[in-house]
CSV table of C-alpha atoms and ligand atoms in Angstrom, one decimal:
chain,number,residue,atom,x,y,z
E,1,MET,CA,113.0,118.2,115.7
E,2,ASN,CA,111.0,121.3,115.5
E,3,ASP,CA,110.3,123.4,118.6
E,4,ARG,CA,106.5,123.7,118.2
E,5,GLY,CA,104.2,122.3,120.9
E,6,PRO,CA,102.4,119.0,120.8
E,7,THR,CA,99.5,118.4,118.4
E,8,ARG,CA,96.4,116.1,118.6
E,9,TYR,CA,98.2,112.7,118.4
E,10,ASP,CA,101.3,113.6,120.3
E,11,LEU,CA,99.7,113.3,123.7
E,12,ASP,CA,99.5,109.9,125.4
E,13,ARG,CA,96.8,109.2,128.1
E,14,THR,CA,98.8,111.0,130.8
E,15,GLY,CA,99.2,114.0,128.5
E,16,ILE,CA,95.5,114.1,127.9
E,17,VAL,CA,94.8,114.0,131.6
E,18,ALA,CA,97.2,116.8,132.2
E,19,LEU,CA,95.7,118.8,129.3
E,20,LEU,CA,92.2,118.5,130.8
E,21,GLU,CA,93.5,119.5,134.2
E,22,ARG,CA,94.9,122.7,132.7
E,23,VAL,CA,92.0,123.5,130.3
E,24,ALA,CA,89.1,122.4,132.6
E,25,PRO,CA,90.2,121.7,136.2
E,26,ASP,CA,86.6,121.5,137.3
E,27,GLN,CA,85.7,118.6,135.1
E,28,PRO,CA,85.5,115.0,136.3
E,29,ARG,CA,88.4,112.6,135.4
E,30,TYR,CA,86.4,110.5,133.1
E,31,ARG,CA,86.4,113.3,130.6
E,32,ALA,CA,90.0,112.3,129.8
E,33,ASP,CA,88.8,108.8,128.9
E,34,GLN,CA,86.1,110.3,126.7
E,35,LEU,CA,88.6,112.5,124.9
E,36,TRP,CA,91.1,109.8,124.4
E,37,ASP,CA,88.5,107.4,123.2
E,38,GLY,CA,87.0,110.0,120.8
E,39,LEU,CA,90.4,110.9,119.2
E,40,HIS,CA,91.9,107.4,119.1
E,41,ARG,CA,89.1,104.9,118.8
E,42,ARG,CA,86.4,106.9,117.0
E,43,LEU,CA,88.9,109.1,115.1
E,44,LEU,CA,86.8,112.2,115.7
E,45,GLY,CA,87.9,115.8,116.5
E,46,PRO,CA,87.2,117.3,119.9
E,47,ASP,CA,84.5,119.5,118.4
E,48,GLU,CA,82.6,116.4,117.3
E,49,LEU,CA,82.5,114.8,120.8
E,50,THR,CA,78.9,115.6,121.7
E,51,GLU,CA,79.2,113.8,125.0
E,52,LEU,CA,81.5,116.6,126.2
E,53,PRO,CA,79.9,119.8,127.6
E,54,ARG,CA,79.7,122.5,124.9
E,55,ALA,CA,82.1,124.9,126.6
E,56,LEU,CA,84.7,122.1,127.0
E,57,ARG,CA,84.4,121.2,123.4
E,58,ALA,CA,84.9,124.7,122.3
E,59,ALA,CA,87.9,125.2,124.6
E,60,LEU,CA,89.5,122.0,123.3
E,61,ALA,CA,88.7,122.8,119.6
E,62,GLY,CA,90.6,126.1,120.0
E,63,HIS,CA,93.6,124.6,121.9
E,64,PRO,CA,96.9,124.2,120.0
E,65,ALA,CA,97.5,120.7,121.5
E,66,MET,CA,94.3,119.6,119.7
E,67,ALA,CA,95.3,120.9,116.3
E,68,LEU,CA,96.1,118.6,113.5
E,69,ALA,CA,99.8,118.4,112.4
E,70,LEU,CA,99.3,117.5,108.8
E,71,GLU,CA,97.8,119.7,106.1
E,72,PRO,CA,96.7,117.8,103.0
E,73,GLU,CA,98.5,119.2,100.0
E,74,GLY,CA,97.3,116.6,97.5
E,75,GLU,CA,95.7,113.2,97.3
E,76,TRP,CA,96.2,110.8,94.4
E,77,VAL,CA,94.2,107.6,93.7
E,78,ALA,CA,95.3,104.6,91.6
E,79,ASP,CA,94.5,100.9,91.1
E,80,GLY,CA,90.7,101.7,90.8
E,81,GLY,CA,90.7,103.4,94.2
E,82,GLU,CA,92.6,100.6,96.0
E,83,THR,CA,95.8,102.7,96.3
E,84,ARG,CA,95.7,106.2,97.6
E,85,LYS,CA,98.7,108.5,98.3
E,86,TRP,CA,98.8,111.7,100.3
E,87,VAL,CA,101.4,114.5,100.3
E,88,TRP,CA,101.1,116.3,103.7
E,89,ARG,CA,102.5,119.7,104.6
E,90,LEU,CA,104.0,120.0,108.1
E,91,ALA,CA,103.7,123.0,110.3
E,92,ASP,CA,107.3,124.1,109.4
E,93,GLY,CA,106.7,123.7,105.7
E,94,GLY,CA,108.3,120.2,105.4
E,95,ARG,CA,106.5,117.6,103.3
E,96,ILE,CA,105.9,113.9,103.8
E,97,GLU,CA,103.8,111.2,102.2
E,98,SER,CA,101.7,108.3,103.2
E,99,VAL,CA,100.1,105.5,101.1
E,100,LEU,CA,97.0,103.5,101.8
E,101,MET,CA,96.5,100.2,100.1
E,102,HIS,CA,93.4,98.0,100.2
E,103,ALA,CA,93.6,94.4,99.3
E,104,ARG,CA,91.3,91.4,99.9
E,105,GLY,CA,90.9,91.2,103.6
E,106,ARG,CA,93.4,93.8,104.6
E,107,SER,CA,94.0,97.5,104.5
E,108,THR,CA,97.5,98.7,105.0
E,109,VAL,CA,98.9,102.2,105.4
E,110,CYS,CA,102.6,102.9,104.7
E,111,VAL,CA,103.8,105.8,106.9
E,112,SER,CA,106.8,108.1,107.0
E,113,THR,CA,108.9,108.5,110.1
E,114,GLN,CA,111.2,111.3,108.9
E,115,ALA,CA,110.9,114.2,106.5
E,116,GLY,CA,113.5,113.1,104.0
E,117,CYS,CA,116.2,110.5,104.9
E,118,ALA,CA,119.9,110.6,105.7
E,119,MET,CA,120.7,107.1,104.6
E,120,ALA,CA,121.5,108.1,101.0
E,121,CYS,CA,120.5,104.8,99.2
E,122,GLY,CA,121.0,105.9,95.6
E,123,PHE,CA,118.0,104.0,94.2
E,124,CYS,CA,115.5,105.5,96.6
E,125,ALA,CA,113.8,108.8,95.8
E,126,THR,CA,113.7,109.8,99.5
E,127,GLY,CA,117.4,109.0,99.9
E,128,GLN,CA,118.2,111.1,96.8
E,129,ALA,CA,116.4,114.1,98.3
E,130,GLY,CA,118.3,114.1,101.6
E,131,PHE,CA,117.3,114.6,105.2
E,132,ASP,CA,115.1,117.3,106.5
E,133,ARG,CA,114.1,116.3,110.1
E,134,HIS,CA,112.7,113.6,112.4
E,135,LEU,CA,108.9,113.4,112.6
E,136,ARG,CA,107.3,113.8,116.0
E,137,VAL,CA,105.1,111.0,117.4
E,138,GLY,CA,101.9,112.9,116.6
E,139,GLU,CA,103.0,113.4,113.0
E,140,ILE,CA,103.5,109.6,112.6
E,141,VAL,CA,100.3,108.6,114.4
E,142,GLU,CA,98.2,111.2,112.6
E,143,GLN,CA,99.1,109.6,109.3
E,144,VAL,CA,97.6,106.3,110.6
E,145,ALA,CA,94.6,108.0,112.2
E,146,ARG,CA,93.7,109.8,109.0
E,147,ALA,CA,94.1,106.6,106.9
E,148,ALA,CA,92.0,104.7,109.4
E,149,LYS,CA,89.3,107.4,109.2
E,150,VAL,CA,89.2,107.4,105.4
E,151,SER,CA,89.1,103.6,105.4
E,152,ALA,CA,86.2,103.5,107.9
E,153,ASP,CA,84.3,106.1,105.9
E,154,ASP,CA,84.7,103.7,102.9
E,155,GLY,CA,83.4,100.8,105.0
E,156,ARG,CA,86.9,99.2,105.4
E,157,ARG,CA,88.9,98.7,108.5
E,158,LEU,CA,92.5,99.7,108.6
E,159,SER,CA,94.3,96.6,109.7
E,160,HIS,CA,98.0,96.9,109.0
E,161,VAL,CA,100.7,99.6,109.3
E,162,VAL,CA,104.1,99.4,107.6
E,163,PHE,CA,106.8,101.9,108.7
E,164,MET,CA,108.2,101.9,105.1
E,165,GLY,CA,107.5,105.4,103.9
E,166,MET,CA,109.9,108.3,103.9
E,167,GLY,CA,112.8,108.0,106.4
E,168,GLU,CA,114.6,105.5,108.5
E,169,PRO,CA,112.4,104.4,111.5
E,170,LEU,CA,115.3,103.2,113.6
E,171,ALA,CA,117.2,106.5,113.1
E,172,ASN,CA,114.1,108.1,114.8
E,173,TYR,CA,113.7,105.3,117.3
E,174,ASP,CA,112.0,107.0,120.2
E,175,ALA,CA,109.2,108.7,118.2
E,176,THR,CA,108.7,105.5,116.1
E,177,TRP,CA,108.4,103.3,119.1
E,178,ALA,CA,106.0,105.8,120.9
E,179,ALA,CA,103.9,105.8,117.7
E,180,VAL,CA,103.9,102.0,117.7
E,181,ARG,CA,102.6,102.1,121.3
E,182,SER,CA,100.0,104.7,120.5
E,183,ILE,CA,98.8,102.8,117.4
E,184,HIS,CA,98.5,99.6,119.4
E,185,ASP,CA,97.0,101.0,122.6
E,186,GLY,CA,94.9,103.8,121.2
E,187,LEU,CA,93.9,102.9,117.6
E,188,GLY,CA,93.8,99.3,118.7
E,189,LEU,CA,95.8,97.6,115.9
E,190,SER,CA,97.4,94.3,116.6
E,191,ALA,CA,101.2,94.4,117.1
E,192,ARG,CA,101.5,91.5,114.7
E,193,HIS,CA,100.0,93.8,112.0
E,194,LEU,CA,102.7,96.4,112.5
E,195,THR,CA,106.0,96.2,110.5
E,196,ILE,CA,109.1,98.3,111.0
E,197,SER,CA,111.4,98.3,108.0
E,198,THR,CA,115.0,99.3,108.5
E,199,VAL,CA,118.0,99.9,106.3
E,200,GLY,CA,119.9,97.8,108.8
E,201,ILE,CA,120.8,100.0,111.8
E,202,ALA,CA,122.3,97.2,114.0
E,203,PRO,CA,122.0,98.9,117.4
E,204,GLY,CA,118.3,99.7,116.6
E,205,ILE,CA,117.6,96.1,115.8
E,206,ARG,CA,119.1,95.0,119.1
E,207,ARG,CA,117.0,97.5,120.9
E,208,LEU,CA,113.9,96.4,119.1
E,209,ALA,CA,114.7,92.9,120.4
E,210,THR,CA,114.1,94.0,123.9
E,211,GLU,CA,110.7,95.6,123.3
E,212,ALA,CA,107.6,93.8,124.7
E,213,LEU,CA,105.2,94.4,121.7
E,214,PRO,CA,105.8,91.7,119.0
E,215,VAL,CA,105.9,93.9,115.9
E,216,ASN,CA,107.4,92.5,112.6
E,217,LEU,CA,110.9,93.4,111.4
E,218,ALA,CA,111.9,93.8,107.8
E,219,VAL,CA,115.5,94.6,106.8
E,220,SER,CA,116.3,96.2,103.5
E,221,LEU,CA,119.1,94.0,102.4
E,222,HIS,CA,119.5,94.4,98.6
E,223,ALA,CA,123.0,92.8,98.6
E,224,ALA,CA,124.5,89.9,100.5
E,225,ASP,CA,128.2,90.8,100.0
E,226,ASP,CA,129.8,93.9,101.6
E,227,GLY,CA,131.3,95.3,98.4
E,228,LEU,CA,128.0,95.6,96.6
E,229,ARG,CA,126.0,96.5,99.7
E,230,ASP,CA,128.5,99.4,100.5
E,231,GLU,CA,127.5,100.8,97.2
E,232,LEU,CA,123.8,100.3,97.3
E,233,VAL,CA,123.2,100.9,101.0
E,234,PRO,CA,125.9,103.3,102.2
E,235,VAL,CA,125.1,102.6,105.9
E,236,ASN,CA,126.6,99.2,105.3
E,237,ARG,CA,130.0,100.7,105.8
E,238,ARG,CA,129.0,101.5,109.4
E,239,TYR,CA,127.1,98.3,110.0
E,240,PRO,CA,128.5,95.7,107.7
E,241,LEU,CA,126.8,92.4,107.0
E,242,ALA,CA,128.4,90.4,109.8
E,243,GLU,CA,127.3,92.9,112.3
E,244,LEU,CA,123.8,93.1,110.7
E,245,ALA,CA,123.5,89.3,110.8
E,246,ALA,CA,124.5,89.2,114.4
E,247,ALA,CA,121.9,91.8,115.4
E,248,CYS,CA,119.3,89.9,113.3
E,249,ARG,CA,120.2,86.7,115.0
E,250,GLU,CA,119.8,88.3,118.4
E,251,TYR,CA,116.4,89.7,117.4
E,252,VAL,CA,115.2,86.3,116.2
E,253,ARG,CA,116.5,84.6,119.3
E,254,ALA,CA,115.0,87.1,121.7
E,255,THR,CA,111.6,87.4,120.1
E,256,GLY,CA,111.0,84.1,118.2
E,257,ARG,CA,109.5,86.3,115.5
E,258,ARG,CA,110.0,85.8,111.8
E,259,LEU,CA,112.4,88.2,110.1
E,260,SER,CA,112.1,89.3,106.5
E,261,PHE,CA,114.6,90.7,104.0
E,262,GLU,CA,113.6,93.1,101.3
E,263,TRP,CA,115.5,93.0,98.1
E,264,ALA,CA,114.9,95.5,95.3
E,265,LEU,CA,115.9,93.7,92.1
E,266,ILE,CA,118.1,95.9,89.9
E,267,SER,CA,118.9,94.7,86.5
E,268,GLY,CA,122.5,93.4,86.1
E,269,VAL,CA,123.4,94.7,89.6
E,270,ASN,CA,121.9,92.3,92.2
E,271,ASP,CA,119.8,89.9,90.2
E,272,ARG,CA,122.7,87.6,89.0
E,273,PRO,CA,122.9,83.9,89.9
E,274,ASP,CA,125.7,84.6,92.4
E,275,ASP,CA,123.5,87.1,94.2
E,276,ALA,CA,120.8,84.5,94.6
E,277,VAL,CA,123.3,82.0,96.0
E,278,ARG,CA,124.7,84.5,98.5
E,279,LEU,CA,121.2,85.7,99.5
E,280,ALA,CA,120.0,82.2,100.0
E,281,ALA,CA,122.8,81.4,102.4
E,282,PHE,CA,122.3,84.6,104.3
E,283,ALA,CA,118.5,84.2,104.6
E,284,LEU,CA,118.6,80.5,105.5
E,285,ALA,CA,121.1,81.0,108.3
E,286,LEU,CA,118.6,83.3,109.9
E,287,GLY,CA,115.4,81.5,108.9
E,288,ALA,CA,114.3,84.7,107.2
E,289,HIS,CA,111.6,85.3,104.6
E,290,VAL,CA,112.7,87.1,101.4
E,291,ASN,CA,110.5,89.8,99.8
E,292,LEU,CA,111.6,90.6,96.3
E,293,ILE,CA,110.6,94.1,95.0
E,294,PRO,CA,111.1,94.8,91.3
E,295,LEU,CA,113.0,98.1,91.4
E,296,ASN,CA,110.7,101.1,90.9
E,297,PRO,CA,111.9,103.9,88.8
E,298,THR,CA,113.1,107.1,90.5
E,299,PRO,CA,114.3,110.3,88.9
E,300,GLY,CA,117.9,110.2,90.2
E,301,TYR,CA,118.8,106.6,89.4
E,302,PRO,CA,119.5,105.6,85.8
E,303,VAL,CA,119.6,101.8,86.4
E,304,VAL,CA,116.4,99.8,85.7
E,305,GLY,CA,114.5,97.1,87.5
E,306,SER,CA,114.8,93.5,86.6
E,307,SER,CA,112.5,92.2,83.9
E,308,PRO,CA,109.6,90.0,85.0
E,309,ALA,CA,111.4,87.0,83.6
E,310,ALA,CA,114.6,87.9,85.6
E,311,VAL,CA,112.4,88.4,88.7
E,312,ARG,CA,110.9,84.9,88.2
E,313,SER,CA,114.2,83.2,87.7
E,314,PHE,CA,115.7,84.9,90.8
E,315,ARG,CA,112.7,83.8,92.8
E,316,ASP,CA,113.0,80.3,91.5
E,317,ALA,CA,116.7,80.2,92.3
E,318,LEU,CA,116.0,81.1,95.9
E,319,ARG,CA,113.1,78.7,96.1
E,320,SER,CA,115.1,75.8,94.8
E,321,ARG,CA,117.5,76.4,97.7
E,322,GLY,CA,114.7,76.2,100.2
E,323,VAL,CA,114.2,80.0,100.8
E,324,ASN,CA,110.7,81.2,101.7
E,325,VAL,CA,110.2,83.9,99.1
E,326,THR,CA,107.5,86.2,97.7
E,327,VAL,CA,107.4,88.9,95.1
E,328,ARG,CA,105.9,92.2,96.2
E,329,ARG,CA,103.2,93.6,93.9
E,330,THR,CA,104.3,97.1,92.7
E,331,ARG,CA,101.3,99.2,93.5
E,332,GLY,CA,100.8,102.9,92.8
E,333,ARG,CA,103.8,103.3,90.4
E,334,GLU,CA,101.8,105.6,88.2
E,335,ILE,CA,101.2,108.0,91.1
E,336,ALA,CA,104.8,107.7,92.4
E,337,ALA,CA,103.5,105.9,95.4
E,338,ALA,CA,105.4,102.6,95.1
E,339,CYS,CA,108.4,101.6,97.3
E,340,GLY,CA,111.2,104.0,97.1
E,341,GLN,CA,109.3,106.6,95.1
E,342,LEU,CA,108.2,108.9,98.0
E,343,ALA,CA,109.9,112.2,97.7
E,344,GLY,CA,107.6,114.5,99.7
E,345,GLY,CA,105.9,115.9,96.6
E,346,ARG,CA,109.2,117.0,95.0
E,347,THR,CA,108.5,114.8,92.0
E,348,PRO,CA,104.8,115.2,91.3
E,349,PRO,CA,103.3,112.1,89.7
E,350,PRO,CA,102.9,112.2,86.0
E,351,ALA,CA,99.6,113.1,84.5
E,352,PRO,CA,96.9,112.0,84.3
E,353,VAL,CA,96.2,111.9,88.0
E,354,ALA,CA,93.1,112.3,90.1
E,355,LEU,CA,94.3,115.2,92.3
E,356,ARG,CA,91.9,116.0,95.0
E,357,GLY,CA,93.0,118.8,97.2
E,358,ARG,CA,91.1,118.5,100.5
E,359,ARG,CA,90.8,120.8,103.5
E,360,ALA,CA,91.8,119.4,106.8
E,361,ARG,CA,88.9,118.0,108.7
E,362,GLY,CA,87.8,118.4,112.3
L,401,SAH,N1,114.4,103.3,105.5
L,401,SAH,C1,113.6,102.1,105.7
L,401,SAH,C2,112.2,102.3,105.2
L,401,SAH,C3,111.9,103.0,103.9
L,401,SAH,S1,112.2,102.1,102.4
L,401,SAH,C4,114.3,100.9,104.9
L,401,SAH,O1,115.3,101.2,104.3
L,401,SAH,O2,113.8,99.8,105.0
L,401,SAH,C5,111.0,100.9,102.1
L,401,SAH,C6,111.5,99.8,101.2
L,401,SAH,O3,111.5,100.2,99.8
L,401,SAH,C7,112.9,99.4,101.5
L,401,SAH,O4,113.0,98.0,101.4
L,401,SAH,C8,113.7,100.0,100.4
L,401,SAH,O5,114.9,99.5,100.2
L,401,SAH,C9,112.7,99.9,99.2
L,401,SAH,N2,113.1,100.7,98.1
L,401,SAH,C10,113.7,101.9,98.1
L,401,SAH,N3,113.8,102.4,96.8
L,401,SAH,C11,113.2,101.5,96.0
L,401,SAH,C12,113.0,101.4,94.6
L,401,SAH,N4,113.4,102.4,93.8
L,401,SAH,N5,112.3,100.3,94.2
L,401,SAH,C13,111.9,99.4,95.0
L,401,SAH,N6,112.1,99.4,96.3
L,401,SAH,C14,112.7,100.4,96.8
């Protein structure tokens, strides 16, 4: 955690009220609603809120708590404009990434919850790079607000958020959950369109089971036996499969929501017939959906993803056992924006890329 003060999307409604009481004690209370609405619903900066008196606008525009937290360092576009990745520089020099993906009927942003990651999964570029720090609420929410603004300017509406970028959301639980609340209450996204993806922090899953907002939970499983999972996902040594399954069961029982498992298919490592048998048993016992992700290449992991034919036969093996399974499209690979490829700009995407450095707005 850095020791800087709050930025534009850190303050909740109470914080906005308190800020206005300090900056402009003579102003009526409805100014707080106007400011909140302007920032969160209309995605504008305080200087753009023409309904506020000019002096107040100026005072807010110069106030550190209204500053943006993310400085765009680069922006890459792929898939004919349907996938867009940003590398953001944080105030302390750290770097994070977010990815916006448009598809028919939905626009999804994948956001980071930490600069780096301490979970050390060998096949993930973020894990290879190590941990820098937790993100603050405002740094998480601003990724969503900026993606929502870019989408709106393109005539699309940001509809979904996945907490699947850099970092482990449940290792930064408080900020992640405060961001969920803000995205739901302020930006107005439906809780059912928000998905938290975890490496399998069992106590975090149990805590999530007690929350009132019905967000989706995805667990990065990748192996359904402890020996292999200890290798692929080192945190398994701390929360082995039996404990993970118990936490997942509690989550499903408490919330009635569907759980999904993510499984990055690695050639010869976790795409064998036995792996499908074990995964099927594990998923069926919890009524979970399985999302297969052909492994995306990363600089520090020599093993390759399963071939398209191996992906299909793994999928079919699960299906024949009655598992609900889908194969995730690998989007943005050529700009290093696909699952597991986000390294905070440490590994710049290969040329040619459409790099458009942009100045921070409003
Ligand atoms: N820490 C969280 C969220 C970030 S990872 C988690 O582990 O779930 C988002 C998803 O991408 C996870 O399912 C992760 O296992 C997967 N992933 C990581 N590296 C990958 C790679 N090289 N190829 C495909 N998927 C990968």
